[in-house]
Amino acid sequence: MRQKIRRIIPAVIFFATAVFTICAKLTVASGATASCPGYKAYHVVETSNGLQASLVLNGAPCNVFGQDISELMIDVSFDTDSRLHVHISDTAKVQYQIPSSVISLSKGQPGNRDNKNMEFIHTHNETTGFGFKVVRDNEVIFDTIGHVLVFEDQYLELTSSVPNDANIYGLGETPGWFRRNPYNTTITLWNRDTPALFEENGYGSHAVYMELRNSKFHGCYLHNSHGMDVVLSDGSLQYRVIGGTLDLYFFAGPTALDVVDQYTQLIGRPNRIPYWALGFHNCRFGYKSVYEVNQVIANYSAAHIPLEAAWTDIEYMEKYRDFTFDPQNFPLEEMQKQLEFLHKRRQKMVLIIDPAIHVNNEYGPYIRGQEQDVFVRNADGSEFIGQVWPGYTAFPDWFASNVSRWWSGELRRYFDQLPIDGMWIDMNEAASFCTGSCGSGKPVGTVPPLPWEKSPEPHRPLSNDTFLVPPYAIHSRYIELSKMTLETTAVHANGIIDYHVHNLYGYMESKLIYEFLRNYRPNIRPFVLSRSTFAGSGAFISHWTGDNAATWQDMHLSIASMFEFGIFGIPMVGSDICGFYQNATEELCARWIELGAFYPFSRSHNSLFAYPQEPYRWESVAEAARRALGIRYTLLPYIYSCYQDAVERGWPVVRPLVFEYPHAKVADNDRQLLVGDSILVSPVLSAGARTVKAFFPAGLWYSWHDSHSVIEATNDVVTLDAPLEHVNVHIRGGRIVPAQHPEMTTEQVRQNDYELLVATDSNGAAIGQLYIDDGQTLDTLHRWVDFTFHKRTLWIRQRSGQFAINHPLSKLVLLGVSGVYKALVNGEYVQCTISSIGNHTEIAGLNISLEKDSKLTLEAIH
């Protein structure tokens, strides 16, 4: 039984369209909320773990974007030594809050507030009322004092002072440069179906940021599912939220990796991906048949370009309907043959589904969904019917009591026919091609033309309903938040309208699909790629950054997007290589594959409205792909070890230089990327360039392509040669990188012996690690191995685990080491081949087990 509609209606719902237009433009600077009274604290009770207090309006209500709520409460708790929770909510508990049944946050391990790394200070200002500071190590990291607190039913405003030239990262998904412009930036969180447009809100909502001050990082997360703007301007960071409560978490850092660790401890660690997900993937929206996909697979093989998984977009479906196969072009029998063929070659298959279900009385998923009452409804109780690829569609209601049983049943029928290796979920913001319930009253089974196949329809008149057109207009592209998505007044089974939970739709679908795969294939790691995300999505899915363009700017922006999703706790991320929209040039595609080979999720994908761009279509691109992917596949043991750091501690696999070198002048460097902490990639990001200017932090950096080329950096910008088919990759001095010989698939790579690239620092020392497990199951045994090199001696030490490593360490590449002529393992001389030229030494023919502690000593001519 569906619950009574809970709209959380304000006391007064009225305003004219003209007033709306004015309100949409107002800001704090122009005085929209300057007259608001703020709040006064009373009944302050300090506890062993924080404090609690009541807040009451400090004067007459201003009601600028809704109705002021007169009585609030603030609850402050030190969840852990490095995490502070500050929650400002309405005493009546009418404002919507994300229930723990949807997102379960870690409660932490509270202790005595005197032992914490942060301090909470509150005070009263005669003009602005209640304010507070968060202090870490005697430095204020969040400061609302002197800024008025506004808490209305449809508008919350909280402002913190920040340095004028603040280094702020995160907040999205909004494509832009990694370091947010602190002088004039509005970041809008409202999930929508859109091309990945510069500085516009996109597919996901992540209200978390980190800030660098005085070489230390701290972070803040707002746990709220409503639409919002986060405005950086004039030495302030301001939240403008159109509902809910101010549920804030502060993270002490002090390193960037500490902040991500602390944040993902709260929202959930990244999921454990199957090893094969780290291979190279191919897709295109526009393959005309299964036979064309078969030819693409063959073309990769003929071009000697690695291909791990063949993906197919919605064209495989019959009339674009989920869980079906086009009987003419993608018959099920041929798809089954393709899957069998791929598996014999140790390759994988991934297919797409969308959440929207075609409204058709002869379509099983819709019939069964209706019977189980699982679709989102209009306010009058009828089905909400939008339009997506198959025509008029109903939308699963992830809050419905039967939705898990129904959705799992449809997925089970699908997988029983074709047990694909991974799932790709798209259009889950949720996307609709029309505004409102445009299919209501239309004959069932009707398939209207797609929007771009007909003349634009006039927009419906703006409503006076503040849940359709809120008094404060967040800076989403459209005035109506319902445009091209679910109606914000559509009703979910718990009685809540979509206005309050819109940004959770993709998260909830991702969670349900992940749980289905866990049950369908017990103990096998699911692989799910989702377009829409929310805080905590990384526990279930990987992400690609959506419909980018084949432009140099979008290629550059992809680096910043990876960095941001590393902060968001979704380290398995990448962008469509060579761009989704528009026609990629040969040069752009060559440069993009050189960069994309180092995305954690590496896939070529584009649209049927553009020319095909698989890397084998140009010889220069094919060669660039072979070289760059050859490096990627060589580094698979290292990348997988980095990913395990993400699983255990949340750490990003790909990260900016500023995360490792906060003292260097790299705060806004998003033109280079580190893979882990050891591999520096300096791609070409502009047309016609045959050199690249790269920053090198102080220390030694060894060229991947020519280990005799060593940069002895003192925080320098160096101009590097960059021919078209070449990407500059450097190994950090002082690091040991595990590797294996590259092959065409990840499974083949895993069958090879291990190698270690030992890049010594100025003291002749280096450290590294290797993580290994079976790469498939959830309850696998594992093994962590640590490596230390110093004074021409390599120590191999077991850290944890009992996983059997069936392949030995057979080769060492020593950078910065010369004159070696003998090797001893555990004190005994071993037969091996030693080649030592200049500062480069290779030792081959070793047979050292990585399952036990060992000591390798090198004798050298002094």
XYZ file of N, CA and C in Angstrom, residues 475-698:
672
model
N 21.139 27.285 -10.170
C 21.645 27.647 -11.492
C 21.719 26.458 -12.440
N 20.685 25.622 -12.424
C 20.555 24.605 -13.447
C 20.132 25.279 -14.744
N 20.335 24.630 -15.868
C 20.069 25.267 -17.164
C 18.609 25.687 -17.311
N 17.692 24.896 -16.754
C 16.279 25.141 -16.979
C 15.612 25.708 -15.726
N 14.676 26.627 -15.931
C 13.936 27.201 -14.815
C 13.167 26.114 -14.083
N 12.505 25.252 -14.872
C 11.791 24.133 -14.261
C 12.765 22.993 -14.018
N 12.888 22.590 -12.791
C 13.789 21.483 -12.470
C 13.313 20.179 -13.080
N 12.024 20.094 -13.443
C 11.458 18.866 -13.993
C 11.795 18.662 -15.465
N 12.350 19.661 -16.102
C 12.589 19.533 -17.534
C 13.564 18.399 -17.809
N 13.148 17.479 -18.671
C 13.950 16.336 -19.114
C 14.280 15.371 -17.978
N 13.370 15.291 -17.012
C 13.538 14.322 -15.938
C 12.174 14.050 -15.322
N 12.158 13.357 -14.207
C 10.902 13.149 -13.504
C 10.334 14.482 -13.036
N 9.006 14.563 -13.016
C 8.361 15.743 -12.443
C 8.736 15.833 -10.967
N 9.105 17.022 -10.523
C 9.497 17.157 -9.117
C 8.323 16.928 -8.170
N 7.096 16.974 -8.679
C 5.927 16.662 -7.844
C 5.472 15.220 -7.998
N 6.193 14.437 -8.822
C 5.869 13.009 -8.908
C 6.087 12.367 -7.542
N 5.304 11.313 -7.278
C 5.238 10.762 -5.928
C 5.877 9.371 -5.877
N 6.689 9.172 -4.865
C 7.289 7.867 -4.623
C 6.456 7.090 -3.605
N 6.745 5.809 -3.489
C 5.909 4.920 -2.674
C 5.917 5.279 -1.202
N 6.942 5.970 -0.755
C 6.982 6.384 0.648
C 6.251 7.700 0.887
N 5.587 8.196 -0.158
C 4.836 9.427 -0.033
C 5.642 10.679 -0.273
N 6.935 10.550 -0.500
C 7.812 11.702 -0.726
C 7.791 12.069 -2.207
N 7.725 13.357 -2.499
C 7.780 13.785 -3.892
C 9.226 13.810 -4.365
N 9.382 13.760 -5.685
C 10.715 13.621 -6.264
C 11.604 14.828 -5.979
N 11.025 15.967 -5.710
C 11.776 17.175 -5.370
C 12.825 16.904 -4.301
N 12.480 16.073 -3.342
C 13.366 15.834 -2.206
C 14.403 14.734 -2.469
N 14.115 13.835 -3.402
C 14.967 12.651 -3.568
C 15.494 12.489 -4.992
N 15.270 13.492 -5.818
C 15.666 13.400 -7.226
C 17.112 12.938 -7.395
N 18.021 13.525 -6.653
C 19.441 13.227 -6.846
C 19.843 11.832 -6.379
N 18.916 11.108 -5.760
C 19.202 9.761 -5.273
C 18.832 8.682 -6.277
N 18.177 9.041 -7.378
C 17.606 8.024 -8.268
C 18.673 7.070 -8.815
N 19.737 7.622 -9.386
C 20.786 6.765 -9.946
C 21.504 5.961 -8.890
N 21.708 6.570 -7.720
C 22.346 5.851 -6.606
C 21.532 4.620 -6.228
N 20.226 4.795 -6.110
C 19.375 3.689 -5.651
C 19.304 2.585 -6.695
N 19.270 2.949 -7.983
C 19.307 1.921 -9.020
C 20.629 1.162 -8.977
N 21.730 1.891 -8.835
C 23.050 1.253 -8.800
C 23.140 0.248 -7.669
N 22.657 0.645 -6.513
C 22.704 -0.230 -5.341
C 21.903 -1.497 -5.571
N 20.736 -1.348 -6.193
C 19.864 -2.504 -6.426
C 20.488 -3.466 -7.433
N 21.088 -2.935 -8.494
C 21.715 -3.798 -9.492
C 22.935 -4.495 -8.898
N 23.716 -3.771 -8.120
C 24.872 -4.381 -7.465
C 24.427 -5.539 -6.567
N 23.392 -5.304 -5.799
C 22.894 -6.353 -4.895
C 22.349 -7.538 -5.679
N 21.694 -7.282 -6.817
C 21.232 -8.404 -7.649
C 22.411 -9.250 -8.108
N 23.453 -8.608 -8.622
C 24.603 -9.362 -9.123
C 25.299 -10.127 -8.004
N 25.324 -9.550 -6.816
C 25.893 -10.273 -5.671
C 25.121 -11.558 -5.396
N 23.811 -11.498 -5.556
C 22.979 -12.680 -5.303
C 22.978 -13.645 -6.476
N 23.005 -13.101 -7.679
C 22.939 -13.954 -8.868
C 24.225 -14.745 -9.041
N 25.336 -14.099 -8.778
C 26.640 -14.769 -8.870
C 27.327 -14.642 -7.516
N 26.928 -15.461 -6.579
C 27.499 -15.335 -5.229
C 29.026 -15.397 -5.270
N 29.626 -14.447 -4.584
C 31.074 -14.392 -4.408
C 31.833 -13.851 -5.619
N 31.155 -13.586 -6.735
C 31.826 -12.987 -7.899
C 31.661 -11.477 -7.835
N 32.735 -10.754 -8.036
C 32.677 -9.294 -7.954
C 31.844 -8.723 -9.102
N 30.822 -7.946 -8.783
C 30.055 -7.309 -9.855
C 30.863 -6.187 -10.511
N 30.581 -5.971 -11.783
C 31.069 -4.768 -12.442
C 29.867 -4.010 -12.978
N 29.644 -2.817 -12.443
C 28.528 -1.973 -12.840
C 29.073 -0.586 -13.143
N 28.761 -0.069 -14.327
C 29.153 1.276 -14.716
C 27.903 2.139 -14.749
N 27.908 3.228 -13.993
C 26.730 4.085 -13.903
C 27.065 5.512 -14.310
N 26.088 6.140 -14.988
C 26.274 7.548 -15.338
C 25.920 8.457 -14.168
N 24.798 8.207 -13.516
C 24.380 9.066 -12.410
C 24.959 8.539 -11.103
N 25.402 9.476 -10.262
C 26.043 9.088 -9.001
C 25.637 10.045 -7.890
N 25.886 9.595 -6.663
C 25.677 10.403 -5.468
C 26.753 9.987 -4.470
N 26.837 10.700 -3.375
C 27.799 10.331 -2.338
C 27.579 8.882 -1.915
N 28.626 8.078 -1.965
C 28.530 6.672 -1.600
C 28.341 5.737 -2.765
N 28.126 6.267 -3.977
C 27.933 5.397 -5.147
C 29.132 4.501 -5.404
N 30.321 4.980 -5.046
C 31.526 4.199 -5.316
C 31.547 2.848 -4.649
N 30.706 2.627 -3.636
C 30.634 1.319 -2.996
C 30.012 0.272 -3.916
N 29.362 0.744 -5.003
C 28.634 -0.180 -5.874
C 29.058 -0.116 -7.336
N 29.533 1.028 -7.772
C 29.690 1.218 -9.217
C 31.015 1.874 -9.578
N 31.306 1.805 -10.881
C 32.330 2.624 -11.514
C 31.607 3.700 -12.325
N 32.345 4.646 -12.881
C 31.682 5.787 -13.523
C 32.460 6.222 -14.753
N 31.694 6.625 -15.781
C 32.319 7.367 -16.866
C 31.669 8.745 -16.906
N 32.362 9.719 -17.445
C 31.942 11.105 -17.282
C 30.931 11.561 -18.315
N 30.335 10.626 -19.058
C 29.192 10.940 -19.890
C 29.550 11.467 -21.264
N 28.619 12.230 -21.808
C 28.668 12.593 -23.222
C 29.549 13.813 -23.449
N 30.838 13.560 -23.533
C 31.799 14.633 -23.791
C 31.921 14.877 -25.290
N 32.671 15.881 -25.646
C 32.853 16.241 -27.048
C 34.276 15.930 -27.487
N 34.433 15.713 -28.783
C 35.751 15.434 -29.362
C 36.493 16.749 -29.555
N 36.869 17.356 -28.433
C 37.593 18.635 -28.461
C 38.803 18.538 -27.543
N 39.765 19.401 -27.795
C 40.961 19.428 -26.956
C 40.604 19.856 -25.537
N 39.669 20.780 -25.408
C 39.298 21.205 -24.059
C 38.671 20.070 -23.269
N 37.787 19.299 -23.900
C 37.156 18.200 -23.170
C 38.165 17.123 -22.797
N 39.172 16.905 -23.645
C 40.224 15.972 -23.268
C 40.947 16.477 -22.019
N 41.263 17.762 -21.996
C 41.924 18.355 -20.832
C 41.033 18.249 -19.598
N 39.758 18.579 -19.749
C 38.839 18.542 -18.618
C 38.695 17.147 -18.030
N 38.937 16.133 -18.848
C 38.794 14.763 -18.342
C 39.764 14.490 -17.196
N 40.902 15.155 -17.192
C 41.864 14.960 -16.103
C 41.283 15.489 -14.805
N 40.734 16.700 -14.852
C 40.114 17.274 -13.656
C 38.950 16.409 -13.176
N 38.175 15.869 -14.105
C 37.047 15.011 -13.713
C 37.532 13.778 -12.965
N 38.610 13.173 -13.444
C 39.171 12.023 -12.726
C 39.602 12.410 -11.319
N 40.260 13.548 -11.200
C 40.704 13.997 -9.885
C 39.507 14.189 -8.956
N 38.441 14.798 -9.472
C 37.267 15.060 -8.642
C 36.618 13.763 -8.175
N 36.478 12.800 -9.075
C 35.846 11.550 -8.669
C 36.742 10.750 -7.732
N 38.033 11.006 -7.764
C 38.894 10.449 -6.729
C 38.529 10.990 -5.365
N 38.216 12.288 -5.293
C 37.748 12.883 -4.041
C 36.399 12.305 -3.656
N 35.521 12.083 -4.647
C 34.152 11.628 -4.391
C 34.074 10.172 -3.941
N 35.194 9.462 -3.949
C 35.178 8.058 -3.541
C 34.790 7.115 -4.656
N 34.987 7.549 -5.911
C 34.731 6.703 -7.082
C 36.002 6.685 -7.914
N 37.001 5.911 -7.508
C 38.300 5.958 -8.183
C 38.308 5.283 -9.550
N 37.350 4.375 -9.800
C 37.295 3.697 -11.096
C 36.480 4.569 -12.041
N 37.176 5.480 -12.721
C 36.510 6.515 -13.509
C 37.305 6.781 -14.774
N 36.612 7.200 -15.806
C 37.268 7.584 -17.047
C 36.300 8.330 -17.934
N 36.815 8.914 -19.002
C 36.002 9.624 -19.984
C 36.053 8.886 -21.308
N 35.052 9.132 -22.154
C 35.040 8.513 -23.477
C 36.261 8.983 -24.253
N 37.154 8.052 -24.567
C 38.402 8.374 -25.256
C 38.089 8.787 -26.694
N 38.640 9.903 -27.102
C 38.441 10.559 -28.395
C 37.138 11.339 -28.466
N 36.325 11.304 -27.380
C 35.113 12.098 -27.330
C 33.903 11.364 -27.850
N 32.744 11.662 -27.272
C 31.488 11.020 -27.667
C 30.824 11.763 -28.826
N 30.663 13.063 -28.678
C 30.067 13.892 -29.724
C 31.132 14.440 -30.661
N 30.717 14.770 -31.862
C 31.547 15.414 -32.881
C 32.586 14.436 -33.432
N 33.181 14.837 -34.523
C 34.153 13.990 -35.204
C 35.559 14.261 -34.676
N 36.195 13.233 -34.187
C 37.561 13.368 -33.695
C 38.534 13.405 -34.869
N 39.526 14.263 -34.766
C 40.599 14.250 -35.750
C 41.585 13.143 -35.404
N 42.404 12.793 -36.357
C 43.419 11.770 -36.128
C 44.374 12.197 -35.015
N 44.805 13.444 -35.053
C 45.742 13.921 -34.042
C 45.119 13.913 -32.653
N 43.880 14.418 -32.547
C 43.204 14.440 -31.252
C 43.050 13.027 -30.707
N 42.673 12.103 -31.558
C 42.448 10.730 -31.089
C 43.755 10.073 -30.654
N 44.834 10.363 -31.371
C 46.135 9.817 -30.959
C 46.527 10.345 -29.591
N 46.372 11.641 -29.396
C 46.732 12.225 -28.102
C 45.807 11.725 -26.999
N 44.538 11.522 -27.341
C 43.579 11.117 -26.312
C 43.817 9.677 -25.858
N 44.187 8.796 -26.792
C 44.456 7.417 -26.366
C 45.718 7.377 -25.512
N 46.648 8.291 -25.772
C 47.849 8.357 -24.942
C 47.515 8.764 -23.514
N 46.528 9.643 -23.361
C 46.058 10.010 -22.024
C 45.121 8.948 -21.470
N 44.149 8.522 -22.290
C 43.124 7.581 -21.827
C 43.663 6.230 -21.414
N 44.834 5.876 -21.912
C 45.454 4.612 -21.484
C 45.747 4.615 -19.995
N 45.730 5.798 -19.370
C 46.024 5.894 -17.938
C 44.795 6.266 -17.113
N 43.623 6.380 -17.762
C 42.393 6.471 -16.982
C 42.229 5.174 -16.191
N 41.766 5.216 -14.969
C 41.457 3.945 -14.289
C 40.480 3.089 -15.092
N 39.395 3.717 -15.597
C 38.483 3.037 -16.519
C 38.774 3.567 -17.908
N 39.270 2.699 -18.783
C 39.792 3.112 -20.081
C 38.928 2.525 -21.190
N 38.171 3.409 -21.884
C 37.244 2.921 -22.910
C 37.131 3.921 -24.051
N 37.150 3.412 -25.269
C 36.828 4.190 -26.453
C 35.330 4.056 -26.706
N 34.666 5.215 -26.910
C 33.213 5.204 -27.112
C 32.813 6.481 -27.824
N 31.909 6.361 -28.807
C 31.383 7.584 -29.415
C 29.995 7.349 -29.987
N 29.449 8.397 -30.586
C 28.048 8.435 -30.977
C 27.858 8.070 -32.439
N 26.660 7.584 -32.761
C 26.322 7.291 -34.147
C 26.251 8.560 -34.984
N 26.197 9.725 -34.333
C 26.163 10.985 -35.056
C 27.567 11.482 -35.407
N 28.579 10.699 -35.107
C 29.962 11.046 -35.439
C 30.595 9.876 -36.187
N 31.717 10.149 -36.838
C 32.417 9.082 -37.552
C 32.963 8.054 -36.557
N 33.042 6.795 -36.934
C 33.665 5.794 -36.048
C 35.106 6.200 -35.726
N 35.551 5.844 -34.519
C 36.884 6.294 -34.103
C 37.635 5.233 -33.306
N 37.359 3.962 -33.565
C 38.177 2.940 -32.927
C 39.636 3.210 -33.274
N 40.553 2.952 -32.374
C 41.945 3.380 -32.586
C 42.625 2.742 -33.792
N 42.127 1.617 -34.284
C 42.778 0.980 -35.420
C 42.448 1.677 -36.750
N 41.578 2.686 -36.726
C 41.144 3.308 -37.982
C 42.190 4.251 -38.564
N 43.158 4.699 -37.774
C 44.295 5.483 -38.265
C 45.564 4.774 -37.790
N 46.545 4.669 -38.632
C 47.758 3.964 -38.231
C 48.488 4.699 -37.117
N 48.496 6.033 -37.158
C 49.178 6.767 -36.090
C 48.475 6.553 -34.752
N 47.147 6.509 -34.765
C 46.393 6.270 -33.537
C 46.607 4.844 -33.064
N 46.619 3.907 -34.010
C 46.863 2.505 -33.642
C 48.229 2.357 -32.975
N 49.233 3.024 -33.525
C 50.569 2.928 -32.938
C 50.615 3.598 -31.569
N 49.962 4.765 -31.449
C 49.888 5.430 -30.143
C 49.192 4.526 -29.130
N 48.136 3.829 -29.562
C 47.413 2.922 -28.672
C 48.287 1.750 -28.255
N 48.992 1.172 -29.213
C 49.852 0.033 -28.868
C 50.905 0.445 -27.847
N 51.495 1.598 -28.032
C 52.553 2.040 -27.105
C 51.977 2.361 -25.717
N 50.926 3.191 -25.699
C 50.391 3.629 -24.411
C 49.719 2.489 -23.657
N 48.943 1.679 -24.360
C 48.301 0.539 -23.697
C 49.335 -0.515 -23.315
N 50.421 -0.582 -24.056
C 51.505 -1.482 -23.655
C 52.047 -1.100 -22.287
N 52.168 0.214 -22.038
C 52.604 0.669 -20.717
C 51.546 0.316 -19.672
N 50.285 0.581 -19.999
C 49.208 0.284 -19.046
C 49.228 -1.188 -18.647
N 49.293 -2.064 -19.636
C 49.231 -3.499 -19.334
C 50.488 -3.964 -18.605
N 51.620 -3.341 -18.875
C 52.828 -3.642 -18.098
C 52.636 -3.272 -16.633
N 51.929 -2.167 -16.403
C 51.739 -1.644 -15.054
C 50.547 -2.253 -14.319
N 49.863 -3.214 -14.893
C 48.652 -3.756 -14.260
C 48.863 -4.189 -12.807
N 49.942 -4.893 -12.469
C 50.115 -5.248 -11.049
C 50.212 -4.018 -10.146
N 50.858 -2.978 -10.649
C 50.976 -1.727 -9.885
C 49.626 -1.029 -9.765
N 48.899 -0.923 -10.889
C 47.596 -0.248 -10.871
C 46.626 -0.999 -9.970
N 46.642 -2.314 -10.032
C 45.748 -3.110 -9.180
C 46.100 -2.917 -7.705
N 47.369 -2.801 -7.411
C 47.796 -2.521 -6.029
C 47.297 -1.152 -5.586
N 47.375 -0.174 -6.490
C 46.829 1.160 -6.179
C 45.334 1.079 -5.927
N 44.649 0.255 -6.729
C 43.204 0.151 -6.533
C 42.872 -0.493 -5.189
N 43.691 -1.400 -4.751
C 43.432 -1.990 -3.439
C 43.602 -0.960 -2.326
N 44.516 -0.018 -2.510
C 44.599 1.101 -1.564
C 43.286 1.882 -1.549
N 42.638 1.972 -2.698
C 41.327 2.622 -2.754
C 40.289 1.817 -1.983
N 40.307 0.514 -2.152
C 39.351 -0.357 -1.466
C 39.533 -0.271 0.051
N 40.763 -0.245 0.497
C 41.043 -0.275 1.928
C 41.036 1.105 2.574
N 41.432 2.127 1.817
C 41.576 3.456 2.416
C 40.938 4.585 1.606
N 40.325 4.225 0.484
C 39.650 5.231 -0.325
C 40.540 6.016 -1.259
N 41.828 5.778 -1.250
C 42.777 6.616 -1.977
C 42.525 6.580 -3.485
N 42.579 7.718 -4.145
C 42.405 7.731 -5.605
C 43.530 6.976 -6.306
N 43.183 6.301 -7.395
C 44.196 5.631 -8.206
C 44.973 6.673 -9.009
N 44.242 7.584 -9.632
C 44.849 8.699 -10.357
C 44.658 9.949 -9.524
N 45.705 10.714 -9.355
C 45.645 11.863 -8.449
C 46.479 13.026 -8.976
N 46.165 14.246 -8.558
C 46.944 15.406 -8.988
C 48.257 15.514 -8.228
N 49.173 16.243 -8.797
C 50.461 16.446 -8.144
C 50.307 17.082 -6.771
N 49.326 17.968 -6.613
C 49.186 18.678 -5.348
C 48.854 17.731 -4.197
N 48.290 16.577 -4.484
C 48.000 15.613 -3.413
C 49.288 15.050 -2.814
N 50.303 14.902 -3.629
C 51.572 14.354 -3.161
C 52.574 15.442 -2.795
N 52.407 16.615 -3.407
C 53.380 17.695 -3.212
C 52.648 18.990 -2.852
N 52.026 19.048 -1.689
C 51.245 20.243 -1.323
C 52.095 21.490 -1.118
N 53.416 21.327 -0.950
C 54.288 22.483 -0.761
C 54.716 23.090 -2.091
N 54.617 22.314 -3.174
C 55.055 22.813 -4.483
C 53.979 23.710 -5.090
N 54.371 24.449 -6.114
C 53.434 25.351 -6.775
C 52.655 24.613 -7.857
N 51.813 23.692 -7.397
C 51.041 22.855 -8.322
C 49.563 22.846 -7.947
N 49.112 23.865 -7.217
C 47.736 23.868 -6.723
C 46.718 23.800 -7.839
N 47.046 24.353 -9.017
C 46.078 24.350 -10.115
C 46.551 23.508 -11.294
N 47.462 22.585 -11.050
C 47.980 21.745 -12.134
C 47.017 20.601 -12.414
N 46.267 20.705 -13.513
C 45.439 19.590 -13.962
C 45.800 19.200 -15.393
N 47.059 19.460 -15.767
C 47.558 19.070 -17.083
C 48.429 17.827 -17.016
N 48.761 17.379 -15.813
C 49.519 16.146 -15.607
C 48.779 15.305 -14.580
N 49.127 14.035 -14.520
C 48.488 13.162 -13.541
C 49.482 12.152 -13.009
N 49.288 11.833 -11.755
C 50.032 10.744 -11.132
C 49.150 9.512 -11.092
N 49.710 8.380 -11.492
C 49.062 7.092 -11.264
C 49.674 6.547 -9.984
N 48.848 6.451 -8.935
C 49.407 6.183 -7.625
C 50.331 7.322 -7.231
N 51.420 6.971 -6.560
C 52.385 8.015 -6.178
C 53.689 7.901 -6.939
N 53.728 6.996 -7.945
C 55.023 6.655 -8.543
C 55.158 6.960 -10.023
N 54.041 7.056 -10.744
C 54.076 7.204 -12.202
C 53.493 8.559 -12.580
N 54.278 9.379 -13.247
C 53.852 10.708 -13.672
C 53.635 10.707 -15.183
N 52.427 11.107 -15.598
C 52.067 11.162 -17.012
C 51.902 12.625 -17.408
N 52.554 13.016 -18.498
C 52.513 14.402 -18.969
C 52.028 14.405 -20.419
N 50.710 14.399 -20.625
C 50.165 14.274 -21.976
C 50.203 15.589 -22.744
N 50.116 15.493 -24.047
C 49.936 16.673 -24.906
C 48.449 16.981 -24.967
N 48.093 18.245 -24.717
C 46.687 18.631 -24.623
C 46.317 19.747 -25.588
N 47.138 19.984 -26.599
C 46.827 21.043 -27.556
C 47.218 20.597 -28.960
N 46.476 21.084 -29.929
C 46.673 20.687 -31.322
C 48.016 21.181 -31.840
N 48.652 20.332 -32.626
C 49.883 20.714 -33.306
C 51.137 20.660 -32.466
N 51.012 20.422 -31.170
C 52.177 20.433 -30.288
C 53.009 19.173 -30.478
N 54.312 19.343 -30.485
C 55.223 18.206 -30.539
C 56.217 18.270 -29.367
N 55.937 19.162 -28.453
C 56.625 19.197 -27.165
C 55.567 19.441 -26.106
N 55.929 19.206 -24.853
C 55.008 19.465 -23.747
C 55.815 20.019 -22.576
N 55.274 21.040 -21.935
C 55.906 21.593 -20.738
C 55.376 20.830 -19.532
N 56.272 20.219 -18.788
C 55.883 19.367 -17.663
C 56.580 19.841 -16.395
N 55.822 19.871 -15.306
C 56.389 20.225 -14.007
C 56.924 18.966 -13.339
N 58.115 19.066 -12.768
C 58.704 17.946 -12.038
C 59.025 18.387 -10.613
N 58.370 17.778 -9.636
C 58.711 18.080 -8.240
C 60.153 17.702 -7.938
N 60.672 18.263 -6.884
C 62.059 18.023 -6.521
C 62.343 16.537 -6.370
